Short mmCIF file of C-alpha atoms in Angstrom, two decimals:
data_model
loop_
_atom_site.label_atom_id
_atom_site.label_comp_id
_atom_site.label_asym_id
_atom_site.label_seq_id
_atom_site.Cartn_x
_atom_site.Cartn_y
_atom_site.Cartn_z
CA MET A 1 -10.68 -117.85 -27.19
CA ILE A 2 -11.49 -118.65 -31.28
CA SER A 3 -9.09 -116.28 -33.52
CA LEU A 4 -9.92 -114.80 -37.13
CA LYS A 5 -7.57 -115.80 -39.25
CA SER A 6 -7.52 -114.34 -42.92
CA PHE A 7 -7.79 -116.32 -46.27
CA PRO A 8 -4.71 -117.06 -47.97
CA GLY A 9 -4.09 -115.03 -51.27
CA ASN A 10 -4.01 -118.37 -53.77
CA LEU A 11 -7.66 -119.11 -52.56
CA ASN A 12 -9.96 -121.07 -55.03
CA PRO A 13 -12.47 -118.33 -56.25
CA SER A 14 -15.09 -121.06 -56.54
CA PHE A 15 -14.91 -121.84 -52.67
CA LEU A 16 -15.94 -118.31 -52.07
CA HIS A 17 -19.14 -118.97 -54.18
CA SER A 18 -19.98 -121.92 -52.22
CA LEU A 19 -19.98 -119.73 -48.84
CA THR A 20 -23.54 -119.25 -47.49
CA PRO A 21 -24.58 -116.00 -45.83
CA PHE A 22 -24.63 -115.65 -42.53
CA LYS A 23 -27.94 -115.86 -40.86
CA PRO A 24 -28.94 -114.94 -37.47
CA PHE A 25 -29.35 -117.79 -34.57
CA ASN A 26 -32.65 -118.39 -33.65
CA PRO A 27 -32.80 -120.45 -30.39
CA LYS A 28 -36.28 -121.67 -31.22
CA THR A 29 -35.98 -123.37 -34.39
CA GLN A 30 -32.27 -124.09 -34.26
CA THR A 31 -29.84 -125.66 -31.76
CA LEU A 32 -25.82 -124.84 -31.36
CA LYS A 33 -23.99 -128.25 -33.49
CA PRO A 34 -20.09 -128.01 -32.45
CA SER A 35 -18.73 -127.90 -35.90
CA LYS A 36 -15.51 -129.06 -37.26
CA LEU A 37 -13.79 -125.20 -37.34
CA HIS A 38 -14.91 -124.45 -33.52
CA SER A 39 -14.20 -126.83 -30.71
CA HIS A 40 -16.79 -127.96 -28.26
CA SER A 41 -15.07 -126.36 -25.02
CA ALA A 42 -14.47 -122.98 -26.97
CA ILE A 43 -18.48 -123.06 -27.45
CA GLN A 44 -19.42 -124.15 -23.94
CA SER A 45 -16.75 -121.17 -22.24
CA VAL A 46 -18.68 -118.87 -24.34
CA LEU A 47 -22.23 -120.24 -23.39
CA GLN A 48 -21.04 -121.31 -19.74
CA TRP A 49 -23.70 -118.54 -17.85
CA ASN A 50 -26.53 -120.14 -20.05
CA ARG A 51 -26.54 -123.39 -18.27
CA LYS A 52 -26.91 -125.04 -14.73
CA PRO A 53 -23.54 -125.36 -12.50
CA GLU A 54 -22.50 -128.58 -11.99
CA LEU A 55 -22.90 -129.73 -8.29
CA ALA A 56 -19.39 -130.69 -7.15
CA GLY A 57 -19.01 -132.85 -4.00
CA GLU A 58 -21.28 -135.31 -1.86
CA THR A 59 -24.64 -134.35 -1.11
CA PRO A 60 -25.94 -133.15 1.14
CA ARG A 61 -23.34 -130.35 1.41
CA VAL A 62 -23.35 -128.83 4.92
CA VAL A 63 -22.17 -125.46 4.69
CA VAL A 64 -21.51 -122.84 7.93
CA ILE A 65 -21.77 -119.21 7.41
CA THR A 66 -19.61 -117.69 9.96
CA SER A 67 -17.27 -114.63 10.91
CA GLY A 68 -16.48 -114.42 14.81
CA LYS A 69 -17.73 -110.43 14.70
CA GLY A 70 -20.93 -109.92 14.54
CA GLY A 71 -22.85 -107.18 12.28
CA VAL A 72 -20.65 -108.22 9.25
CA GLY A 73 -23.46 -109.72 7.08
CA LYS A 74 -23.30 -113.45 7.80
CA THR A 75 -27.26 -113.54 7.74
CA THR A 76 -27.76 -111.54 4.87
CA THR A 77 -25.23 -113.84 3.40
CA THR A 78 -27.24 -117.14 4.03
CA ALA A 79 -30.30 -115.90 3.08
CA ASN A 80 -29.16 -114.42 -0.23
CA VAL A 81 -26.92 -117.16 -1.01
CA GLY A 82 -29.39 -120.04 -0.30
CA LEU A 83 -32.01 -118.47 -2.33
CA SER A 84 -29.63 -117.97 -5.32
CA LEU A 85 -28.95 -121.96 -4.99
CA ALA A 86 -32.72 -122.38 -5.32
CA ARG A 87 -33.23 -120.63 -7.92
CA LEU A 88 -30.45 -122.58 -9.31
CA GLY A 89 -32.37 -125.77 -9.08
CA PHE A 90 -30.72 -127.00 -5.89
CA SER A 91 -32.98 -128.11 -2.76
CA VAL A 92 -31.54 -125.99 0.40
CA VAL A 93 -32.44 -126.32 3.93
CA ALA A 94 -30.91 -123.15 5.81
CA VAL A 95 -30.65 -123.69 9.48
CA ASP A 96 -30.82 -120.47 11.86
CA ALA A 97 -28.48 -121.38 14.49
CA ASP A 98 -28.59 -118.26 16.35
CA ILE A 99 -30.23 -119.45 19.71
CA GLY A 100 -31.73 -115.98 21.27
CA LEU A 101 -31.25 -113.81 18.48
CA ARG A 102 -32.72 -115.10 15.54
CA ASN A 103 -32.86 -112.88 12.21
CA LEU A 104 -32.93 -115.36 9.51
CA ASP A 105 -36.83 -115.63 9.18
CA LEU A 106 -37.23 -111.84 9.09
CA LEU A 107 -34.64 -111.19 6.22
CA LEU A 108 -36.61 -114.09 4.14
CA GLY A 109 -40.08 -112.42 5.19
CA LEU A 110 -41.04 -116.24 6.89
CA GLU A 111 -41.32 -114.88 10.32
CA ASN A 112 -45.07 -115.24 10.75
CA ARG A 113 -44.87 -118.67 9.78
CA VAL A 114 -42.19 -120.06 12.11
CA ASN A 115 -44.66 -122.16 14.74
CA TYR A 116 -42.34 -125.16 15.25
CA THR A 117 -38.56 -125.02 15.94
CA LEU A 118 -35.85 -128.18 16.49
CA VAL A 119 -35.66 -128.08 19.94
CA GLU A 120 -39.78 -128.75 19.77
CA VAL A 121 -38.71 -131.63 17.43
CA MET A 122 -36.10 -133.00 20.29
CA ASN A 123 -38.79 -132.98 22.41
CA GLY A 124 -40.95 -134.92 20.31
CA ASP A 125 -43.83 -131.89 20.10
CA CYS A 126 -44.18 -131.90 16.25
CA ARG A 127 -42.42 -133.79 13.33
CA LEU A 128 -39.46 -132.92 11.56
CA ASP A 129 -41.83 -132.10 8.49
CA GLN A 130 -43.59 -129.47 10.43
CA ALA A 131 -40.92 -127.55 11.89
CA LEU A 132 -39.58 -127.33 8.50
CA VAL A 133 -40.81 -123.94 6.46
CA ARG A 134 -41.21 -124.04 2.82
CA ASP A 135 -40.74 -120.73 0.73
CA LYS A 136 -43.63 -119.96 -1.24
CA ARG A 137 -41.50 -118.16 -4.14
CA TRP A 138 -39.24 -121.41 -4.48
CA SER A 139 -40.60 -124.59 -3.07
CA ASN A 140 -37.03 -126.01 -2.66
CA PHE A 141 -36.12 -123.58 -0.16
CA GLU A 142 -36.82 -124.41 3.48
CA LEU A 143 -35.99 -122.68 6.83
CA LEU A 144 -35.17 -124.18 9.94
CA CYS A 145 -35.07 -122.17 13.37
CA ILE A 146 -33.55 -123.85 16.39
CA SER A 147 -35.22 -122.09 18.90
CA LYS A 148 -37.66 -119.12 19.48
CA PRO A 149 -36.41 -116.02 20.57
CA ARG A 150 -35.66 -115.08 24.38
CA SER A 151 -36.29 -119.03 25.29
CA LYS A 152 -33.78 -121.29 27.07
CA LEU A 153 -32.04 -124.46 25.56
CA PRO A 154 -32.10 -127.33 27.08
CA LEU A 155 -28.86 -128.42 28.65
CA GLY A 156 -28.58 -131.39 26.64
CA PHE A 157 -28.85 -129.38 23.32
CA GLY A 158 -25.44 -129.25 21.17
CA GLY A 159 -23.67 -129.87 18.40
CA LYS A 160 -25.04 -133.77 18.62
CA ALA A 161 -28.43 -132.61 18.04
CA LEU A 162 -27.62 -130.78 14.74
CA VAL A 163 -25.82 -134.01 13.55
CA TRP A 164 -28.96 -135.94 14.18
CA LEU A 165 -30.71 -132.96 12.03
CA VAL A 166 -28.23 -133.78 9.29
CA GLU A 167 -28.60 -137.48 9.30
CA SER A 168 -32.64 -137.14 9.56
CA LEU A 169 -32.83 -135.02 6.47
CA LYS A 170 -30.49 -137.36 4.68
CA SER A 171 -33.09 -140.13 5.03
CA ARG A 172 -36.20 -138.27 5.18
CA PRO A 173 -38.61 -139.83 2.20
CA GLU A 174 -38.61 -137.08 -0.13
CA GLY A 175 -34.86 -136.82 -0.48
CA SER A 176 -31.77 -135.73 0.87
CA PRO A 177 -31.34 -131.63 -0.01
CA ASP A 178 -28.12 -130.90 -1.99
CA PHE A 179 -27.03 -128.10 0.66
CA ILE A 180 -27.82 -127.67 4.38
CA ILE A 181 -26.72 -123.99 5.13
CA ILE A 182 -26.14 -122.87 8.75
CA ASP A 183 -26.21 -119.56 9.90
CA CYS A 184 -23.56 -119.47 12.97
CA PRO A 185 -24.11 -116.90 15.47
CA ALA A 186 -21.38 -114.30 16.32
CA GLY A 187 -18.72 -115.11 18.85
CA ILE A 188 -16.46 -118.34 19.27
CA ASP A 189 -18.59 -119.52 22.70
CA ALA A 190 -21.05 -122.65 22.59
CA GLY A 191 -23.47 -121.37 20.19
CA PHE A 192 -20.44 -121.59 17.54
CA ILE A 193 -19.18 -124.96 18.53
CA THR A 194 -22.92 -126.31 17.98
CA ALA A 195 -23.03 -124.48 14.78
CA ILE A 196 -19.78 -125.77 13.13
CA THR A 197 -20.34 -129.23 14.81
CA PRO A 198 -22.09 -130.98 11.25
CA ALA A 199 -20.06 -129.06 8.97
CA ASN A 200 -17.85 -130.18 6.31
CA GLU A 201 -17.09 -126.90 4.40
CA ALA A 202 -17.11 -122.93 5.91
CA VAL A 203 -17.62 -119.78 4.49
CA LEU A 204 -15.91 -116.82 6.01
CA VAL A 205 -17.63 -113.71 6.10
CA THR A 206 -15.01 -110.57 6.75
CA THR A 207 -15.09 -106.64 5.90
CA PRO A 208 -12.03 -105.00 5.15
CA ASP A 209 -11.54 -103.52 8.57
CA ILE A 210 -8.79 -104.65 11.11
CA THR A 211 -11.15 -105.71 14.03
CA SER A 212 -13.31 -107.95 11.45
CA LEU A 213 -9.92 -109.22 10.10
CA ARG A 214 -8.59 -110.28 13.65
CA ASP A 215 -11.58 -112.25 14.70
CA ALA A 216 -11.69 -113.99 11.03
CA ASP A 217 -8.08 -114.91 11.34
CA ARG A 218 -9.29 -116.39 14.93
CA VAL A 219 -12.28 -118.49 13.70
CA THR A 220 -10.36 -119.84 10.95
CA GLY A 221 -7.80 -121.57 13.37
CA LEU A 222 -10.82 -122.78 15.37
CA LEU A 223 -12.26 -124.38 12.15
CA GLU A 224 -9.31 -125.71 11.25
CA CYS A 225 -9.30 -127.62 14.81
CA ASP A 226 -12.77 -128.83 14.02
CA GLY A 227 -11.36 -130.78 11.07
CA ILE A 228 -13.02 -128.26 8.49
CA ARG A 229 -10.03 -127.52 5.58
CA ASP A 230 -12.26 -126.54 3.23
CA ILE A 231 -12.90 -122.65 3.99
CA LYS A 232 -13.64 -119.76 1.92
CA MET A 233 -13.83 -116.29 2.28
CA ILE A 234 -16.30 -113.39 1.23
CA VAL A 235 -15.46 -109.97 1.83
CA ASN A 236 -18.17 -107.60 2.44
CA ARG A 237 -19.31 -103.98 2.10
CA VAL A 238 -16.33 -103.12 -0.44
CA ARG A 239 -15.95 -99.38 -1.33
CA THR A 240 -13.82 -98.76 -4.22
CA ASP A 241 -13.82 -94.96 -3.57
CA MET A 242 -12.31 -95.43 -0.06
CA ILE A 243 -9.80 -97.80 -1.34
CA LYS A 244 -8.63 -95.66 -3.96
CA GLY A 245 -8.41 -93.23 -1.04
CA GLU A 246 -6.22 -95.64 0.62
CA ASP A 247 -8.65 -95.58 3.35
CA MET A 248 -9.99 -99.01 3.32
CA MET A 249 -7.69 -102.39 2.64
CA SER A 250 -8.12 -103.91 -0.62
CA VAL A 251 -9.22 -107.38 -1.18
CA LEU A 252 -6.00 -108.63 -2.14
CA ASP A 253 -4.93 -107.01 1.34
CA VAL A 254 -7.57 -108.72 2.93
CA GLN A 255 -6.68 -112.03 1.29
CA GLU A 256 -2.93 -111.53 1.79
CA MET A 257 -3.70 -110.93 5.67
CA LEU A 258 -6.39 -114.29 5.94
CA GLY A 259 -4.86 -116.50 3.52
CA LEU A 260 -8.17 -117.89 2.40
CA SER A 261 -9.64 -118.67 -0.94
CA LEU A 262 -11.87 -116.17 -2.19
CA LEU A 263 -15.56 -116.90 -2.99
CA GLY A 264 -17.18 -113.46 -3.72
CA VAL A 265 -16.62 -109.64 -3.27
CA ILE A 266 -19.85 -107.95 -2.21
CA PRO A 267 -19.89 -104.01 -2.83
CA GLU A 268 -21.37 -101.46 -0.67
CA ASP A 269 -25.15 -101.47 -1.69
CA SER A 270 -27.80 -99.22 0.24
CA GLU A 271 -30.19 -101.76 -1.30
CA VAL A 272 -29.43 -104.10 1.45
CA ILE A 273 -31.27 -102.13 3.61
CA ARG A 274 -34.35 -102.12 2.14
CA SER A 275 -34.43 -105.16 1.01
CA THR A 276 -33.88 -106.18 4.98
CA ASN A 277 -36.82 -104.24 6.15
CA ARG A 278 -39.15 -105.56 3.41
CA GLY A 279 -37.98 -109.33 3.85
CA TYR A 280 -37.42 -109.48 0.42
CA PRO A 281 -34.05 -111.05 -0.20
CA LEU A 282 -31.34 -108.85 -2.36
CA VAL A 283 -30.97 -111.21 -5.05
CA MET A 284 -34.93 -111.27 -6.39
CA ASN A 285 -34.76 -107.67 -7.06
CA ARG A 286 -35.26 -106.85 -10.82
CA PRO A 287 -33.48 -104.97 -12.25
CA PRO A 288 -30.71 -106.61 -10.25
CA THR A 289 -27.80 -104.27 -8.11
CA LEU A 290 -24.25 -105.06 -7.90
CA ALA A 291 -24.65 -106.68 -4.49
CA GLY A 292 -27.33 -108.86 -5.72
CA LEU A 293 -25.23 -110.13 -8.57
CA ALA A 294 -21.83 -110.63 -6.79
CA PHE A 295 -24.27 -113.00 -4.32
CA GLU A 296 -25.66 -114.84 -7.25
CA GLN A 297 -21.73 -115.06 -8.62
CA ALA A 298 -20.77 -116.16 -5.25
CA ALA A 299 -23.64 -119.02 -4.97
CA TRP A 300 -22.15 -120.25 -8.66
CA ARG A 301 -18.62 -120.66 -7.45
CA LEU A 302 -19.86 -122.25 -4.22
CA VAL A 303 -21.85 -125.25 -6.25
CA GLU A 304 -18.86 -125.95 -8.33
CA GLN A 305 -16.10 -125.43 -5.37
CA ASP A 306 -14.60 -122.64 -7.78
CA THR A 307 -12.96 -119.59 -6.35
CA MET A 308 -11.89 -115.85 -7.83
CA LYS A 309 -8.71 -114.13 -7.75
CA ALA A 310 -8.28 -110.53 -6.70
CA VAL A 311 -5.72 -108.79 -8.52
CA MET A 312 -4.05 -105.00 -8.39
CA MET A 313 -5.92 -102.58 -9.89
CA GLU A 314 -2.76 -99.86 -11.37
CA GLU A 315 -4.22 -96.38 -12.26
CA GLU A 316 -3.65 -95.35 -15.59
CA PRO A 317 -0.98 -92.57 -15.75
CA LYS A 318 -2.19 -89.26 -16.82
CA LYS A 319 -1.34 -87.74 -20.14
CA ARG A 320 1.29 -85.14 -20.67
CA GLY A 321 0.73 -82.64 -22.94
CA PHE A 322 3.38 -80.59 -25.08
CA PHE A 323 3.56 -77.93 -22.33
CA SER A 324 4.64 -80.39 -19.71
CA PHE A 325 8.09 -80.63 -20.72
CA PHE A 326 8.51 -77.15 -20.03
CA GLY A 327 7.25 -77.60 -16.54
CA GLY A 328 3.77 -76.52 -17.47
#
């Protein structure tokens, strides 16, 4: 924080005449240079949203998005966070690991372009680059589906297949992606085990209700048993009016119950349903909605492995008038 201090009383008047009048900053003709009065860190903190986030960790970062309970917004989070990362300039491969009920291609508007899947790549029917569907809006975002809807996987298909996929993406000629995001299916059965096998970090999506929190707590224990220690949480469908009326748990209550680092808080937004039906991710809406901005901020924190803090919001005390002393 840059503080303003008043000039001392014994200041030389000639110094005041040497001061030049203030001129507005023109980004086309001028560049910001750190001066002696202002430190470089202070300027950087002011302009932090005008820079590209710094990628932390080794690439590719394999992130699984899971919850345990169905219908909490895993696929919506995968689509919006993945496209937000692509818009920030990082190469992303999104893997729809839901075997029989895939929906990620619908949310991205790519359902008509999925011709090959990972199963056909493993069988030798096509190459890996043929199964990767590149988004026309952002060429650094690619989608890969494991299988077609209502299809049966071979008996040998499991977590080793996704480990092979990650190694193949690392060694492809065009270069390794920065992020491999895996959309995990609901439940804790074989599909869940397959999806979390190659991951080294996880994003747990939950809603502020007791059933979702119970499943999230169970999934957290399974992730830690599998060796995934970097687990962050996104609280979805938060309604401030219900929190004020004590009809919904606050984000601070959710964080205290699960004990996880908070990656983002997504408010309840009716625009999510419209964007899902159109196959147009929420973060691409202009003007952006509150939920879209929250997804973009969560993606920014994911890049730099940063977290946010939930605080207790206290209501302002009611103003008391003069007649309140008399019981009025």
